[in-house]
Coordinates of C-alpha atoms in Angstrom, one line a residue:
X1 CA 14.7 19.3 38.1
X2 CA 15.9 18.5 34.2
X3 CA 13.1 19.2 31.9
X4 CA 12.3 15.9 30.1
X5 CA 12.5 16.3 26.4
X6 CA 9.5 15.4 24.1
X7 CA 9.3 13.7 21.0
X8 CA 6.3 14.6 18.8
X9 CA 3.9 12.1 16.5
X10 CA 4.3 12.2 13.5
X11 CA 3.2 10.9 11.2
X12 CA 0.9 13.1 9.4
X13 CA 2.7 16.5 10.4
X14 CA 5.0 17.3 7.2
X15 CA 6.1 21.1 7.1
X16 CA 6.7 22.9 4.3
X17 CA 7.4 26.7 4.1
X18 CA 4.9 28.9 4.4
X19 CA 4.6 30.3 0.8
X20 CA 5.8 26.8 -0.3
X21 CA 3.5 26.4 -3.4
X22 CA 4.7 23.4 -4.3
X23 CA 5.9 22.5 -0.9
X24 CA 2.4 22.8 -0.7
X25 CA 1.9 20.2 -2.5
X26 CA 4.0 18.3 -2.3
X27 CA 3.3 17.7 1.5
X28 CA 0.4 16.3 0.7
X29 CA 1.7 13.3 -1.8
X30 CA 4.2 12.6 0.8
X31 CA 0.9 11.8 2.7
X32 CA 0.1 9.5 0.1
X33 CA 1.1 6.4 2.3
X34 CA -0.7 7.0 4.9
X35 CA -4.0 7.3 2.4
X36 CA -3.1 4.0 1.0
X37 CA -3.0 2.4 4.8
X38 CA -6.0 4.0 6.1
X39 CA -8.7 5.2 3.1
X40 CA -7.4 1.9 1.0
X41 CA -6.5 -1.1 3.0
X42 CA -9.1 -0.6 5.8
X43 CA -11.8 0.5 3.7
X44 CA -10.6 -2.7 1.2
X45 CA -10.5 -5.4 5.1
X46 CA -14.2 -4.6 6.0
X47 CA -16.2 -3.9 2.5
X48 CA -13.8 -6.8 0.5
X49 CA -11.6 -9.1 3.0
X50 CA -9.7 -10.6 0.1
X51 CA -6.9 -13.0 1.1
X52 CA -5.0 -10.9 -2.3
X53 CA -5.1 -8.1 -0.6
X54 CA -4.7 -8.8 3.1
X55 CA -1.3 -10.4 1.9
X56 CA -0.4 -7.2 -0.1
X57 CA -0.8 -4.6 3.3
X58 CA 1.2 -7.5 5.4
X59 CA 3.6 -7.4 2.7
X60 CA 3.5 -3.6 3.3
X61 CA 4.1 -4.2 7.3
X62 CA 7.3 -6.6 6.8
X63 CA 8.6 -3.9 4.4
X64 CA 8.4 -0.9 6.6
X65 CA 9.7 -3.6 9.4
X66 CA 12.7 -4.1 7.5
X67 CA 12.9 -0.9 7.3
X68 CA 13.6 0.6 10.8
X69 CA 16.1 -2.4 10.8
X70 CA 18.0 -1.4 8.4
X71 CA 17.7 2.1 9.4
X72 CA 18.7 1.2 13.0
X73 CA 21.9 -1.1 11.8
X74 CA 22.9 1.8 9.5
X75 CA 22.1 4.5 11.8
X76 CA 22.5 7.2 9.2
X77 CA 21.5 10.7 9.8
X78 CA 19.2 12.4 8.3
X79 CA 20.5 16.0 6.3
X80 CA 20.9 18.7 8.2
X81 CA 17.7 20.4 6.0
X82 CA 15.7 18.3 8.5
X83 CA 16.6 19.8 11.7
X84 CA 15.4 22.8 10.9
X85 CA 11.4 21.5 10.8
X86 CA 12.2 19.9 14.3
X87 CA 10.7 16.4 13.1
X88 CA 13.2 14.2 12.4
X89 CA 14.2 11.7 15.1
X90 CA 14.7 8.9 13.8
X91 CA 17.1 7.8 11.7
X92 CA 17.8 8.7 7.5
X93 CA 18.6 5.4 5.4
X94 CA 16.6 4.0 3.8
X95 CA 13.0 6.8 3.0
X96 CA 10.6 4.7 4.1
X97 CA 8.3 6.9 2.7
X98 CA 9.7 6.4 -0.7
X99 CA 10.7 2.6 0.6
X100 CA 6.5 2.2 1.2
X101 CA 5.6 3.3 -2.1
X102 CA 7.9 2.1 -4.3
X103 CA 6.6 -1.8 -2.7
X104 CA 3.2 -0.3 -3.5
X105 CA 3.9 0.1 -7.1
X106 CA 6.4 -2.8 -7.6
X107 CA 3.3 -5.5 -6.0
X108 CA 0.2 -3.9 -7.8
X109 CA 1.9 -3.8 -11.4
X110 CA 3.0 -7.9 -10.6
X111 CA -0.9 -8.2 -9.2
X112 CA -2.7 -6.4 -11.9
X113 CA -0.2 -8.4 -14.7
X114 CA -1.2 -11.2 -13.4
X115 CA -4.9 -11.0 -13.4
X116 CA -6.8 -11.8 -16.3
X117 CA -10.3 -10.9 -17.6
X118 CA -10.4 -6.9 -15.8
X119 CA -9.0 -5.0 -17.7
X120 CA -6.7 -5.3 -21.3
X121 CA -3.5 -4.1 -21.6
X122 CA -3.5 -0.2 -21.8
X123 CA -5.7 -0.2 -18.7
X124 CA -3.1 -1.6 -16.3
X125 CA 0.0 0.2 -18.2
X126 CA -2.0 3.5 -17.2
X127 CA -3.4 2.6 -13.7
X128 CA 0.2 1.6 -12.9
X129 CA 1.8 4.8 -14.6
X130 CA -0.4 6.3 -12.0
X131 CA 1.3 3.7 -8.2
X132 CA 5.0 4.6 -10.1
X133 CA 4.4 8.2 -11.0
X134 CA 3.4 8.8 -7.1
X135 CA 6.0 6.8 -6.2
X136 CA 8.3 9.3 -8.0
X137 CA 6.4 11.9 -6.8
X138 CA 6.9 10.9 -2.7
X139 CA 10.4 10.1 -3.3
X140 CA 10.9 13.6 -4.5
X141 CA 9.4 15.3 -2.4
X142 CA 11.0 14.0 0.5
X143 CA 15.0 15.8 -0.5
X144 CA 12.1 18.9 -1.8
X145 CA 11.2 19.1 1.9
X146 CA 14.1 18.2 3.1
X147 CA 13.7 15.4 5.1
X148 CA 15.7 13.2 3.2
X149 CA 18.8 13.1 0.9
X150 CA 18.6 12.0 -2.3
X151 CA 21.1 8.6 -1.8
X152 CA 18.0 8.0 1.2
X153 CA 15.1 8.1 -0.8
X154 CA 16.2 6.0 -3.7
X155 CA 17.7 3.3 -1.2
X156 CA 14.1 3.8 -0.1
X157 CA 13.1 3.0 -4.2
X158 CA 15.7 0.2 -4.9
X159 CA 14.7 -2.2 -0.9
X160 CA 10.7 -1.1 -1.4
X161 CA 11.4 -2.7 -5.2
X162 CA 12.9 -5.8 -3.9
X163 CA 11.1 -6.7 -1.3
X164 CA 7.6 -5.7 -3.1
X165 CA 8.6 -8.0 -5.8
X166 CA 10.3 -11.1 -3.0
X167 CA 6.9 -10.6 -1.5
X168 CA 5.2 -10.9 -4.1
X169 CA 6.7 -14.2 -5.2
X170 CA 5.6 -15.6 -1.3
X171 CA 2.4 -14.7 -1.8
X172 CA 1.6 -16.1 -5.2
X173 CA 4.3 -19.3 -5.8
X174 CA 4.0 -19.9 -2.0
X175 CA 1.7 -18.8 0.3
X176 CA -1.1 -19.1 -2.4
X177 CA -1.7 -22.5 -2.0
X178 CA -3.1 -21.8 1.4
X179 CA -5.4 -19.6 0.5
X180 CA -8.1 -22.4 0.4
X181 CA -7.6 -23.6 3.9
X182 CA -7.9 -19.9 5.4
X183 CA -10.7 -19.7 3.9
X184 CA -12.6 -23.0 4.8
X185 CA -10.8 -22.5 8.1
X186 CA -13.0 -20.8 11.3
X187 CA -11.5 -17.7 11.3
X188 CA -12.6 -17.8 7.1
X189 CA -15.6 -18.6 7.8
X190 CA -16.6 -16.1 10.5
X191 CA -14.9 -13.0 9.6
X192 CA -16.0 -13.7 5.8
X193 CA -12.2 -14.0 4.4
X194 CA -13.0 -14.8 0.7
X195 CA -10.1 -16.0 -2.8
X196 CA -11.4 -14.7 -5.6
X197 CA -8.0 -15.3 -7.6
X198 CA -9.2 -18.4 -9.4
X199 CA -12.6 -16.3 -10.9
X200 CA -10.5 -14.8 -14.4
X201 CA -13.6 -11.4 -13.3
X202 CA -14.3 -10.5 -10.3
X203 CA -16.4 -7.2 -11.1
X204 CA -18.7 -8.4 -14.3
X205 CA -18.7 -12.0 -11.3
X206 CA -20.6 -10.0 -9.2
X207 CA -23.2 -8.1 -11.0
X208 CA -23.9 -11.7 -13.4
X209 CA -24.2 -12.8 -9.4
X210 CA -26.1 -10.2 -8.5
X211 CA -28.8 -9.4 -10.2
X212 CA -29.4 -13.2 -10.6
X213 CA -30.3 -12.9 -7.3
X214 CA -32.2 -10.0 -7.4
X215 CA -34.5 -11.9 -10.0
X216 CA -34.9 -15.1 -8.0
X217 CA -36.2 -12.9 -5.4
X218 CA -39.0 -11.3 -7.4
X219 CA -40.0 -14.6 -8.6
X220 CA -40.0 -16.3 -5.2
X221 CA -41.8 -13.0 -3.7
X222 CA -44.5 -13.2 -7.1
X223 CA -45.3 -16.9 -6.3
X224 CA -46.1 -16.1 -3.0

């Protein structure tokens, strides 16, 4: 009886050469998409439930779906170095990690420069420079660690930028008009889904309302 071929779930399994400190660092950088998905968007849904954030996350899923379609259509092999890692079961063009990070950086940049009253321009530039730096480091890590060629990561970056900008336009110029209806729907009311895009400074708005509610509660307690 033939022994079946086994495959591993490689979501967080990134290999690097023992003793290579730069490789160790870049292996963690390569996991940034996982941290964003699980730590960022899952936490956002649990605690914030903002429609903009939810459509942002949906866009990343759409982007990854497009990535898989392109990979299966092109079927370009990964570099020979990837075979040595014994972790390369899928095709290599375009890089999904690069596409994910550049989608994230593009969408976040467009979103922050659209918003008003939260950060000044210098803060927006600083915050977005961090995201673009992480995107570039992730792209570099995939080549350095041997998972992709230079062409594959650049293809992923380009596709991520294009899809990210396109999805931003779809959400903020087409789907945006349906946000109030989603907010008022039975689903929106049940799960406290909200849209605060009409509020210039959400942080200040929540701060002021929290203080006002506490003062009202204290006033009612005294009157009782």
